[in-house]
């Protein structure tokens, strides 16, 4: 099973901020706690152990809440043991989070969770006196239904068409029977297809809401690895969040600190994009069918697009009586997660880590340990036949990462019988002009300018001819080049990463129950490289 690892910075698919973070550039050191290296976890463990947020009483609340969440789940012994382990002061979590995408959404859902599982395993080997529990935090409180209501299957969108409002986790699964019937026809009748059909049917047609359905599917895929799935939309867990909700409502510390940090990041490098802009209050109010922003003006708190209003005393009473109604936005969710869990490391994509880098000073201000943040594994999976075709077409794994125009240009130059690279002609021309400059220096300044203008004009002419020749060769070699671009399109659909476009079902249809164990075997979360894997 051949593999190749390519540094993220050489793929062309990661932002300057993420490449600089992975390179451990000193200018970014103030924005995180410890870089995720194996040797740095001991210090992170010690710091987390000393935090008041990981005391026995808080762990007891967490364990009890998880046991209730799993009361109707067919959990594995490994998962149930991991939940119980969280009661111990020597137990810690490795966490990832993801939206409740229909049928898991993009492939990287799997890679996030596998990275989490494998890091927990690696840490247990390194630190046998501690326990490490892999966590999938469900974004059950999100309300962006349009982002999660579909998945891609063989270039087609399988979509759940319905009206939706409020927290997506509370959405009824009614109507997914129609989606199931459409998807089933696309899958066919193989044994692997029947397993996928069963997973979808059991998940969505036998559970009442999207949270329960997503928990079922994630549990079925990963329960043998002891994965623990957390629903943060839980009254008992929200009780622990009350002091921080009050801080957000009355001190608005997040707005002040995150805005300050975001500006500092852009001062370090103006190519760093601000991932998330803080609001004055980064909380939503949740009731049935509603998840709307809380806004404060002149001491009066309102819920956007509703008639709900409180003064300061009334909203404080509401927080204490109904904490589950107060929902963190994308900026505050990391804090909520870190006060609930004895967490050491958060694993996420590049965009997620970018907004985590805006949060460290806020965590310090509210006295919460900032976790290590780790870029999840990225993978492109190809078949043996595709590898054989790549050899015939003289395509390397690194070639696949080229943007389409650059890839086409490279293949045209390789296939052309004509030398398209005019570098030697340009160098010869520049040498001739060096001689002309020597003559010009013996006359006046105006002649030097004339020589420089002529040099620029002729170099530009050569560049134009080179482009014209390349364009002509593209037309002539179109059929040959298309075999290469067709293969690249399969592995990098839409000139994007496979993991962002495809759903796991395409790979599962081919590899069945071997898919996840094979990925678990090969993904190395601390490697810092993009994996090309032949299955």
Short mmCIF file of C-alpha atoms in Angstrom, two decimals:
data_model
loop_
_atom_site.label_atom_id
_atom_site.label_comp_id
_atom_site.label_asym_id
_atom_site.label_seq_id
_atom_site.Cartn_x
_atom_site.Cartn_y
_atom_site.Cartn_z
CA UNK A 1 0.00 0.00 0.00
CA UNK A 2 2.32 2.77 -1.27
CA UNK A 3 2.18 6.20 0.33
CA UNK A 4 3.94 9.51 -0.09
CA UNK A 5 4.00 12.43 2.33
CA UNK A 6 4.19 15.98 1.05
CA UNK A 7 4.80 19.00 3.34
CA UNK A 8 1.65 21.11 3.59
CA UNK A 9 3.57 24.20 2.51
CA UNK A 10 4.43 22.52 -0.82
CA UNK A 11 0.87 21.57 -1.76
CA UNK A 12 -0.38 25.06 -2.61
CA UNK A 13 -3.62 24.43 -0.72
CA UNK A 14 -2.83 26.00 2.66
CA UNK A 15 -2.87 29.65 3.69
CA UNK A 16 0.28 31.66 4.48
CA UNK A 17 -0.87 31.80 8.11
CA UNK A 18 -1.16 28.04 8.37
CA UNK A 19 2.17 27.43 6.58
CA UNK A 20 3.90 29.86 8.93
CA UNK A 21 2.28 28.22 11.95
CA UNK A 22 3.44 24.78 10.82
CA UNK A 23 6.93 26.20 10.27
CA UNK A 24 6.83 27.46 13.88
CA UNK A 25 7.73 31.00 12.85
CA UNK A 26 8.69 32.96 15.94
CA UNK A 27 6.37 35.85 15.02
CA UNK A 28 3.39 33.57 15.70
CA UNK A 29 4.60 32.21 19.05
CA UNK A 30 2.59 34.77 21.10
CA UNK A 31 -0.65 33.49 19.56
CA UNK A 32 -0.59 29.92 20.87
CA UNK A 33 0.38 28.05 24.01
CA UNK A 34 2.58 25.12 22.96
CA UNK A 35 3.27 23.74 19.51
CA UNK A 36 1.82 20.21 19.12
CA UNK A 37 4.97 18.12 19.40
CA UNK A 38 5.02 14.87 21.32
CA UNK A 39 7.59 16.20 23.79
CA UNK A 40 5.40 19.23 24.64
CA UNK A 41 2.40 17.30 25.95
CA UNK A 42 3.85 16.64 29.40
CA UNK A 43 3.88 20.36 30.19
CA UNK A 44 0.36 20.74 28.78
CA UNK A 45 -0.83 17.90 31.03
CA UNK A 46 0.68 19.54 34.09
CA UNK A 47 -0.88 22.91 33.29
CA UNK A 48 -4.30 21.39 32.68
CA UNK A 49 -4.14 19.37 35.90
CA UNK A 50 -3.60 22.55 37.88
CA UNK A 51 -6.65 24.23 36.37
CA UNK A 52 -9.65 24.63 38.67
CA UNK A 53 -11.86 23.74 35.72
CA UNK A 54 -10.76 20.10 35.82
CA UNK A 55 -11.58 19.36 39.45
CA UNK A 56 -13.52 16.26 40.53
CA UNK A 57 -16.91 17.99 40.80
CA UNK A 58 -16.71 19.30 37.27
CA UNK A 59 -15.61 15.92 35.93
CA UNK A 60 -18.56 14.33 37.73
CA UNK A 61 -20.97 16.64 35.90
CA UNK A 62 -19.33 15.79 32.58
CA UNK A 63 -19.45 12.01 33.13
CA UNK A 64 -23.07 12.06 34.28
CA UNK A 65 -24.10 14.20 31.28
CA UNK A 66 -22.33 11.85 28.86
CA UNK A 67 -23.88 8.78 30.44
CA UNK A 68 -27.30 10.33 29.95
CA UNK A 69 -26.49 11.25 26.36
CA UNK A 70 -25.47 7.63 25.72
CA UNK A 71 -28.45 6.09 27.55
CA UNK A 72 -30.09 4.99 24.28
CA UNK A 73 -26.93 4.43 22.25
CA UNK A 74 -25.45 1.04 21.38
CA UNK A 75 -22.01 2.07 22.59
CA UNK A 76 -18.94 -0.16 22.65
CA UNK A 77 -17.24 -1.21 25.86
CA UNK A 78 -14.28 0.95 24.82
CA UNK A 79 -16.48 4.05 24.59
CA UNK A 80 -18.28 3.37 27.89
CA UNK A 81 -14.94 2.81 29.61
CA UNK A 82 -13.61 6.06 28.16
CA UNK A 83 -16.60 7.98 29.50
CA UNK A 84 -15.98 6.54 32.95
CA UNK A 85 -12.26 7.31 32.73
CA UNK A 86 -13.08 11.01 32.47
CA UNK A 87 -13.96 10.98 36.17
CA UNK A 88 -10.28 10.46 36.99
CA UNK A 89 -7.88 13.39 37.43
CA UNK A 90 -5.37 11.47 35.32
CA UNK A 91 -7.63 11.43 32.26
CA UNK A 92 -7.55 14.00 29.46
CA UNK A 93 -9.20 14.49 26.12
CA UNK A 94 -8.11 15.06 22.53
CA UNK A 95 -10.92 16.83 20.73
CA UNK A 96 -12.20 17.63 17.29
CA UNK A 97 -15.50 19.23 16.31
CA UNK A 98 -17.67 19.24 13.24
CA UNK A 99 -21.05 20.30 11.95
CA UNK A 100 -23.92 17.83 11.67
CA UNK A 101 -23.49 17.42 7.92
CA UNK A 102 -25.85 15.07 6.17
CA UNK A 103 -24.23 11.61 6.09
CA UNK A 104 -21.01 13.15 7.53
CA UNK A 105 -20.53 15.61 4.63
CA UNK A 106 -16.99 15.91 3.19
CA UNK A 107 -14.39 13.16 3.58
CA UNK A 108 -12.35 15.20 6.02
CA UNK A 109 -14.95 14.44 8.69
CA UNK A 110 -13.31 11.02 8.88
CA UNK A 111 -9.80 12.46 8.88
CA UNK A 112 -10.58 14.79 11.78
CA UNK A 113 -11.85 11.98 13.96
CA UNK A 114 -9.11 9.53 12.97
CA UNK A 115 -6.47 12.17 13.75
CA UNK A 116 -8.04 12.50 17.19
CA UNK A 117 -8.16 8.75 17.79
CA UNK A 118 -4.57 8.25 16.67
CA UNK A 119 -3.18 11.10 18.74
CA UNK A 120 -4.89 9.70 21.84
CA UNK A 121 -3.28 6.32 21.10
CA UNK A 122 0.16 7.88 20.56
CA UNK A 123 -0.06 9.81 23.83
CA UNK A 124 -1.06 6.69 25.77
CA UNK A 125 2.04 4.93 24.47
CA UNK A 126 4.21 7.88 25.48
CA UNK A 127 2.51 8.51 28.85
CA UNK A 128 1.14 5.16 30.12
CA UNK A 129 0.22 6.60 33.54
CA UNK A 130 -2.43 8.85 32.01
CA UNK A 131 -5.58 8.17 30.02
CA UNK A 132 -6.40 9.95 26.76
CA UNK A 133 -9.94 9.97 25.40
CA UNK A 134 -10.77 10.90 21.77
CA UNK A 135 -13.73 13.31 21.57
CA UNK A 136 -15.99 14.34 18.70
CA UNK A 137 -17.84 17.52 19.69
CA UNK A 138 -21.04 17.80 17.66
CA UNK A 139 -21.90 21.33 16.55
CA UNK A 140 -25.53 20.67 17.40
CA UNK A 141 -26.26 24.33 18.21
CA UNK A 142 -25.31 25.70 14.79
CA UNK A 143 -28.10 27.13 12.67
CA UNK A 144 -26.45 27.17 9.22
CA UNK A 145 -28.68 24.51 7.67
CA UNK A 146 -27.64 25.40 4.12
CA UNK A 147 -24.08 24.33 4.94
CA UNK A 148 -25.03 20.86 6.16
CA UNK A 149 -28.13 19.83 4.15
CA UNK A 150 -26.29 17.94 1.40
CA UNK A 151 -23.32 15.77 0.52
CA UNK A 152 -21.62 15.00 -2.78
CA UNK A 153 -21.77 11.57 -4.34
CA UNK A 154 -19.99 10.92 -7.64
CA UNK A 155 -20.25 14.55 -8.69
CA UNK A 156 -23.94 14.91 -7.72
CA UNK A 157 -25.43 16.67 -4.73
CA UNK A 158 -27.64 14.51 -2.51
CA UNK A 159 -29.74 17.22 -0.86
CA UNK A 160 -32.26 17.38 1.96
CA UNK A 161 -34.80 19.95 0.79
CA UNK A 162 -36.77 21.53 3.62
CA UNK A 163 -37.28 24.75 5.49
CA UNK A 164 -35.21 25.02 8.67
CA UNK A 165 -34.63 27.45 11.52
CA UNK A 166 -33.11 27.28 14.96
CA UNK A 167 -30.41 24.89 16.16
CA UNK A 168 -29.84 22.20 13.55
CA UNK A 169 -29.40 19.45 16.13
CA UNK A 170 -33.05 19.81 17.11
CA UNK A 171 -34.33 19.46 13.54
CA UNK A 172 -36.72 16.59 12.94
CA UNK A 173 -35.44 13.93 10.53
CA UNK A 174 -38.85 13.80 8.88
CA UNK A 175 -38.50 13.91 5.12
CA UNK A 176 -35.20 12.03 4.93
CA UNK A 177 -37.03 8.96 3.63
CA UNK A 178 -37.10 10.65 0.22
CA UNK A 179 -33.37 11.34 0.39
CA UNK A 180 -32.74 7.73 1.38
CA UNK A 181 -34.65 6.40 -1.65
CA UNK A 182 -32.74 8.64 -4.07
CA UNK A 183 -29.37 7.79 -2.53
CA UNK A 184 -30.12 4.05 -2.43
CA UNK A 185 -30.73 3.97 -6.17
CA UNK A 186 -27.40 5.67 -6.79
CA UNK A 187 -25.52 3.17 -4.60
CA UNK A 188 -26.53 -0.01 -6.38
CA UNK A 189 -26.85 -3.50 -4.87
CA UNK A 190 -23.36 -4.57 -3.81
CA UNK A 191 -22.69 -5.73 -0.24
CA UNK A 192 -20.91 -2.47 0.54
CA UNK A 193 -23.83 -0.52 -0.93
CA UNK A 194 -26.23 -2.41 1.33
CA UNK A 195 -24.10 -1.55 4.38
CA UNK A 196 -24.20 2.15 3.44
CA UNK A 197 -27.95 1.97 2.90
CA UNK A 198 -28.37 0.36 6.31
CA UNK A 199 -26.21 3.01 8.00
CA UNK A 200 -28.21 5.83 6.43
CA UNK A 201 -31.56 4.18 7.14
CA UNK A 202 -30.78 3.30 10.76
CA UNK A 203 -29.30 6.72 11.39
CA UNK A 204 -31.86 9.02 9.85
CA UNK A 205 -35.10 7.03 9.61
CA UNK A 206 -35.00 5.57 13.12
CA UNK A 207 -33.92 8.68 15.06
CA UNK A 208 -36.11 11.70 15.67
CA UNK A 209 -33.62 14.55 15.32
CA UNK A 210 -30.36 15.40 13.62
CA UNK A 211 -28.27 15.23 16.79
CA UNK A 212 -29.37 11.66 17.55
CA UNK A 213 -28.93 10.62 13.93
CA UNK A 214 -25.43 12.07 13.68
CA UNK A 215 -24.42 10.48 16.99
CA UNK A 216 -25.65 7.10 15.73
CA UNK A 217 -23.67 7.30 12.48
CA UNK A 218 -20.44 8.55 14.08
CA UNK A 219 -20.75 5.91 16.80
CA UNK A 220 -21.26 3.11 14.28
CA UNK A 221 -18.22 4.19 12.28
CA UNK A 222 -15.84 4.71 15.22
CA UNK A 223 -17.15 2.98 18.34
CA UNK A 224 -14.52 0.23 18.27
CA UNK A 225 -11.91 2.96 18.81
CA UNK A 226 -13.59 4.26 21.96
CA UNK A 227 -14.67 7.58 20.43
CA UNK A 228 -16.81 9.66 22.79
CA UNK A 229 -19.35 11.96 21.13
CA UNK A 230 -20.35 15.11 23.01
CA UNK A 231 -23.49 17.16 22.51
CA UNK A 232 -22.79 20.56 24.05
CA UNK A 233 -26.47 21.53 23.87
CA UNK A 234 -27.00 20.02 27.31
CA UNK A 235 -28.54 21.72 30.36
CA UNK A 236 -26.10 20.17 32.86
CA UNK A 237 -23.06 21.15 30.81
CA UNK A 238 -24.43 24.65 30.24
CA UNK A 239 -24.62 25.09 34.03
CA UNK A 240 -20.83 25.02 34.05
CA UNK A 241 -20.79 27.77 31.44
CA UNK A 242 -22.87 30.27 33.46
CA UNK A 243 -19.97 32.41 34.81
CA UNK A 244 -18.59 32.83 31.30
CA UNK A 245 -21.99 33.71 29.86
CA UNK A 246 -22.26 36.43 32.51
CA UNK A 247 -18.81 37.70 31.62
CA UNK A 248 -19.82 37.83 27.97
CA UNK A 249 -23.02 39.71 28.70
CA UNK A 250 -21.67 42.25 31.18
CA UNK A 251 -17.89 42.58 30.58
CA UNK A 252 -17.72 41.63 26.89
CA UNK A 253 -14.14 40.44 27.35
CA UNK A 254 -14.13 38.39 24.15
CA UNK A 255 -14.86 41.39 21.96
CA UNK A 256 -12.06 43.43 23.48
CA UNK A 257 -9.39 40.74 23.55
CA UNK A 258 -10.11 39.00 20.24
CA UNK A 259 -10.33 42.25 18.30
CA UNK A 260 -7.00 43.30 19.76
CA UNK A 261 -5.39 39.95 18.88
CA UNK A 262 -6.82 39.93 15.35
CA UNK A 263 -5.23 43.31 14.66
CA UNK A 264 -1.90 42.09 16.04
CA UNK A 265 -2.02 39.11 13.67
CA UNK A 266 -2.50 41.33 10.65
CA UNK A 267 0.36 43.53 11.87
CA UNK A 268 2.62 40.46 11.86
CA UNK A 269 1.75 39.78 8.22
CA UNK A 270 -0.85 41.62 6.17
CA UNK A 271 -1.51 38.43 4.17
CA UNK A 272 -3.04 36.85 7.28
CA UNK A 273 -6.80 37.11 6.94
CA UNK A 274 -8.92 37.73 10.02
CA UNK A 275 -10.90 34.52 10.31
CA UNK A 276 -13.66 35.73 12.60
CA UNK A 277 -14.62 39.20 13.78
CA UNK A 278 -15.93 39.33 17.35
CA UNK A 279 -19.27 40.87 18.18
CA UNK A 280 -19.93 42.84 21.35
CA UNK A 281 -21.88 39.80 22.58
CA UNK A 282 -20.97 36.43 21.07
CA UNK A 283 -24.01 34.54 22.27
CA UNK A 284 -27.23 33.31 20.69
CA UNK A 285 -30.53 32.72 22.40
CA UNK A 286 -32.12 29.34 21.67
CA UNK A 287 -35.75 28.38 22.01
CA UNK A 288 -37.80 26.08 19.84
CA UNK A 289 -37.13 26.92 16.19
CA UNK A 290 -35.10 30.03 17.08
CA UNK A 291 -31.39 30.72 17.40
CA UNK A 292 -30.84 34.46 17.25
CA UNK A 293 -28.13 36.88 18.40
CA UNK A 294 -28.30 38.64 21.75
CA UNK A 295 -27.79 42.40 21.42
CA UNK A 296 -27.22 44.95 24.18
CA UNK A 297 -27.92 48.67 23.87
CA UNK A 298 -28.04 51.13 26.75
CA UNK A 299 -28.43 48.37 29.32
CA UNK A 300 -31.31 46.66 27.49
CA UNK A 301 -30.75 43.17 26.10
CA UNK A 302 -32.78 41.98 23.12
CA UNK A 303 -32.94 38.89 20.94
CA UNK A 304 -32.53 39.79 17.28
CA UNK A 305 -35.68 39.45 15.13
CA UNK A 306 -37.88 38.83 18.18
CA UNK A 307 -39.74 40.87 20.80
CA UNK A 308 -37.73 39.33 23.69
CA UNK A 309 -36.24 41.99 26.01
CA UNK A 310 -34.53 42.03 29.41
CA UNK A 311 -32.80 44.48 31.69
CA UNK A 312 -29.54 43.41 33.37
CA UNK A 313 -31.19 41.74 36.38
CA UNK A 314 -33.74 39.93 34.23
CA UNK A 315 -31.20 38.46 31.81
CA UNK A 316 -28.98 37.36 34.69
CA UNK A 317 -31.97 35.55 36.17
CA UNK A 318 -32.69 33.99 32.77
CA UNK A 319 -29.10 32.72 32.53
CA UNK A 320 -29.32 31.02 35.92
CA UNK A 321 -32.77 29.54 35.38
CA UNK A 322 -32.36 28.49 31.74
CA UNK A 323 -28.63 28.23 30.91
CA UNK A 324 -29.33 25.87 27.99
CA UNK A 325 -30.98 28.77 26.16
CA UNK A 326 -27.65 30.59 25.86
CA UNK A 327 -25.60 29.31 22.96
CA UNK A 328 -22.00 30.28 22.11
CA UNK A 329 -21.24 31.41 18.58
CA UNK A 330 -18.24 30.13 16.60
CA UNK A 331 -15.94 32.41 18.58
CA UNK A 332 -17.13 31.36 22.02
CA UNK A 333 -17.65 27.66 21.29
CA UNK A 334 -13.92 26.88 21.79
CA UNK A 335 -14.08 28.40 25.26
CA UNK A 336 -17.22 26.44 26.15
CA UNK A 337 -15.55 23.24 24.99
CA UNK A 338 -12.41 23.89 27.01
CA UNK A 339 -14.22 24.57 30.28
CA UNK A 340 -16.31 21.40 29.87
CA UNK A 341 -13.53 19.01 28.89
CA UNK A 342 -10.13 18.22 30.45
CA UNK A 343 -8.75 18.88 27.00
CA UNK A 344 -5.13 18.97 25.90
CA UNK A 345 -5.35 19.46 22.16
CA UNK A 346 -7.91 20.58 19.60
CA UNK A 347 -7.59 19.13 16.09
CA UNK A 348 -9.15 21.05 13.22
CA UNK A 349 -8.78 22.32 9.68
CA UNK A 350 -6.79 25.35 8.60
CA UNK A 351 -9.73 27.74 8.89
CA UNK A 352 -10.55 26.53 12.40
CA UNK A 353 -6.98 26.87 13.61
CA UNK A 354 -6.85 30.38 12.16
CA UNK A 355 -9.61 31.54 14.48
CA UNK A 356 -8.13 29.64 17.44
CA UNK A 357 -5.02 31.78 16.92
CA UNK A 358 -7.17 34.83 17.65
CA UNK A 359 -8.29 33.47 21.02
CA UNK A 360 -5.26 32.99 23.28
CA UNK A 361 -5.35 36.38 25.01
CA UNK A 362 -9.08 35.96 25.64
CA UNK A 363 -8.49 32.58 27.28
CA UNK A 364 -5.82 34.16 29.48
CA UNK A 365 -8.16 37.00 30.47
CA UNK A 366 -10.83 34.56 31.70
CA UNK A 367 -8.24 32.21 33.24
CA UNK A 368 -8.82 29.15 31.03
CA UNK A 369 -5.93 27.00 29.81
CA UNK A 370 -5.37 27.40 26.08
CA UNK A 371 -5.07 23.98 24.41
CA UNK A 372 -2.53 22.91 21.87
CA UNK A 373 -3.96 23.29 18.37
CA UNK A 374 -3.13 20.75 15.69
CA UNK A 375 -3.86 20.70 11.97
CA UNK A 376 -5.85 17.59 11.13
CA UNK A 377 -4.51 15.00 8.72
CA UNK A 378 -5.18 15.60 5.02
CA UNK A 379 -5.28 12.73 2.54
CA UNK A 380 -5.81 12.09 -1.13
CA UNK A 381 -6.78 8.47 -1.80
CA UNK A 382 -6.14 6.81 -5.15
CA UNK A 383 -6.56 3.29 -6.48
CA UNK A 384 -3.88 0.95 -7.79
CA UNK A 385 -5.26 1.41 -11.32
CA UNK A 386 -5.00 5.17 -10.98
CA UNK A 387 -1.40 4.82 -9.84
CA UNK A 388 -0.64 2.65 -12.86
CA UNK A 389 -2.23 5.23 -15.14
CA UNK A 390 -0.17 7.97 -13.51
CA UNK A 391 3.01 6.05 -14.32
CA UNK A 392 1.95 5.66 -17.97
CA UNK A 393 1.14 9.36 -18.22
CA UNK A 394 4.31 10.40 -16.38
CA UNK A 395 2.37 12.12 -13.59
CA UNK A 396 3.93 12.34 -10.12
CA UNK A 397 1.99 12.70 -6.89
CA UNK A 398 3.29 16.26 -6.58
CA UNK A 399 2.06 17.06 -10.10
CA UNK A 400 -1.49 16.34 -8.93
CA UNK A 401 -1.36 19.29 -6.52
CA UNK A 402 -0.66 21.80 -9.31
CA UNK A 403 -3.49 24.15 -10.18
CA UNK A 404 -5.14 23.15 -13.46
CA UNK A 405 -3.44 25.72 -15.72
CA UNK A 406 0.00 24.97 -14.30
CA UNK A 407 -0.67 21.23 -14.61
CA UNK A 408 -1.74 21.57 -18.26
CA UNK A 409 1.26 23.75 -19.10
CA UNK A 410 3.62 21.21 -17.55
CA UNK A 411 2.09 18.31 -19.50
CA UNK A 412 2.11 20.25 -22.77
CA UNK A 413 5.80 21.07 -22.38
CA UNK A 414 6.57 17.42 -21.62
CA UNK A 415 4.60 16.12 -24.61
CA UNK A 416 5.68 18.74 -27.14
CA UNK A 417 8.35 17.94 -29.72
CA UNK A 418 9.10 21.65 -29.81
CA UNK A 419 11.08 23.39 -27.10
CA UNK A 420 8.56 25.82 -25.57
CA UNK A 421 10.84 27.22 -22.88
CA UNK A 422 12.51 30.39 -24.25
CA UNK A 423 14.81 30.82 -21.24
CA UNK A 424 18.00 30.38 -23.28
CA UNK A 425 16.80 32.92 -25.88
CA UNK A 426 16.02 35.42 -23.12
CA UNK A 427 19.42 34.91 -21.55
CA UNK A 428 21.11 35.37 -24.95
CA UNK A 429 19.13 38.58 -25.52
CA UNK A 430 20.05 39.94 -22.10
CA UNK A 431 23.72 39.24 -22.79
CA UNK A 432 23.52 41.23 -26.02
CA UNK A 433 22.01 44.14 -24.18
CA UNK A 434 24.79 44.04 -21.60
CA UNK A 435 27.17 44.80 -24.44
CA UNK A 436 24.91 47.60 -25.62
CA UNK A 437 24.86 49.10 -22.12
CA UNK A 438 28.66 49.25 -22.17
CA UNK A 439 28.48 51.29 -25.39
CA UNK A 440 25.66 53.43 -23.97
CA UNK A 441 27.69 54.30 -20.90
CA UNK A 442 30.17 56.03 -23.20
CA UNK A 443 27.47 58.38 -24.54
CA UNK A 444 24.71 60.24 -22.65
CA UNK A 445 21.95 59.24 -20.25
CA UNK A 446 19.22 59.41 -22.89
CA UNK A 447 20.85 56.63 -24.91
CA UNK A 448 21.01 54.38 -21.81
CA UNK A 449 17.25 54.93 -21.41
CA UNK A 450 16.65 54.03 -25.04
CA UNK A 451 18.62 50.78 -24.64
CA UNK A 452 16.65 49.88 -21.47
CA UNK A 453 13.34 50.53 -23.22
CA UNK A 454 14.36 48.38 -26.18
CA UNK A 455 15.48 45.56 -23.88
CA UNK A 456 12.15 45.60 -22.06
CA UNK A 457 10.25 45.61 -25.36
CA UNK A 458 12.15 42.67 -26.84
CA UNK A 459 11.95 40.56 -23.67
CA UNK A 460 8.23 41.21 -23.57
CA UNK A 461 8.02 40.14 -27.22
CA UNK A 462 9.79 36.86 -26.46
CA UNK A 463 7.44 36.21 -23.55
CA UNK A 464 4.47 36.86 -25.84
CA UNK A 465 5.82 34.44 -28.46
CA UNK A 466 6.41 31.82 -25.79
CA UNK A 467 2.78 32.12 -24.65
CA UNK A 468 1.54 31.96 -28.27
CA UNK A 469 3.57 28.83 -28.91
CA UNK A 470 2.31 27.21 -25.69
CA UNK A 471 -1.28 28.05 -26.65
CA UNK A 472 -0.80 26.53 -30.12
CA UNK A 473 0.69 23.37 -28.65
CA UNK A 474 -2.21 23.11 -26.19
CA UNK A 475 -4.59 22.96 -29.14
CA UNK A 476 -2.50 20.38 -30.95
CA UNK A 477 -1.98 18.17 -27.90
CA UNK A 478 -5.45 18.60 -26.43
CA UNK A 479 -6.45 14.92 -26.72
CA UNK A 480 -3.24 13.65 -25.13
CA UNK A 481 -3.33 16.20 -22.32
CA UNK A 482 -7.00 15.49 -21.58
CA UNK A 483 -6.14 11.99 -20.35
CA UNK A 484 -3.95 13.58 -17.69
CA UNK A 485 -6.44 16.30 -16.75
CA UNK A 486 -9.25 13.73 -16.55
CA UNK A 487 -7.26 11.79 -13.97
CA UNK A 488 -6.41 14.94 -12.02
CA UNK A 489 -10.09 15.91 -12.03
CA UNK A 490 -11.03 12.55 -10.49
CA UNK A 491 -8.50 12.92 -7.68
CA UNK A 492 -8.84 16.71 -7.30
CA UNK A 493 -12.48 17.32 -8.30
CA UNK A 494 -13.26 20.87 -9.29
CA UNK A 495 -9.57 21.73 -8.91
CA UNK A 496 -10.06 21.30 -5.17
CA UNK A 497 -8.93 18.78 -2.57
CA UNK A 498 -10.67 15.41 -2.78
CA UNK A 499 -11.39 15.52 0.95
CA UNK A 500 -13.43 18.71 0.55
CA UNK A 501 -15.62 17.48 -2.32
CA UNK A 502 -16.20 13.75 -1.86
CA UNK A 503 -18.24 11.91 0.75
CA UNK A 504 -16.82 8.82 2.47
CA UNK A 505 -19.49 6.68 0.80
CA UNK A 506 -17.58 6.71 -2.52
CA UNK A 507 -14.53 5.15 -0.88
CA UNK A 508 -16.64 2.86 1.31
CA UNK A 509 -18.42 1.51 -1.77
CA UNK A 510 -15.01 0.39 -3.04
CA UNK A 511 -13.29 -0.71 0.18
CA UNK A 512 -16.09 -1.45 2.64
CA UNK A 513 -15.24 -2.17 6.26
CA UNK A 514 -11.49 -2.03 5.49
CA UNK A 515 -11.65 1.71 4.76
CA UNK A 516 -11.53 3.15 8.27
CA UNK A 517 -9.03 0.64 9.74
CA UNK A 518 -6.70 1.33 6.79
CA UNK A 519 -6.95 5.08 7.35
CA UNK A 520 -6.36 4.60 11.08
CA UNK A 521 -3.24 2.60 10.23
CA UNK A 522 -1.72 5.28 7.99
CA UNK A 523 -2.75 8.69 9.36
CA UNK A 524 -0.07 10.18 11.60
CA UNK A 525 -1.45 13.32 13.27
CA UNK A 526 1.92 14.74 14.34
CA UNK A 527 3.63 14.21 10.98
CA UNK A 528 2.86 17.68 9.62
CA UNK A 529 2.52 16.36 6.08
CA UNK A 530 -0.16 15.69 3.47
CA UNK A 531 -0.63 11.97 2.82
CA UNK A 532 -1.06 10.46 -0.65
CA UNK A 533 -2.43 6.98 -0.04
CA UNK A 534 -2.99 4.16 -2.51
CA UNK A 535 -5.84 1.85 -1.51
#
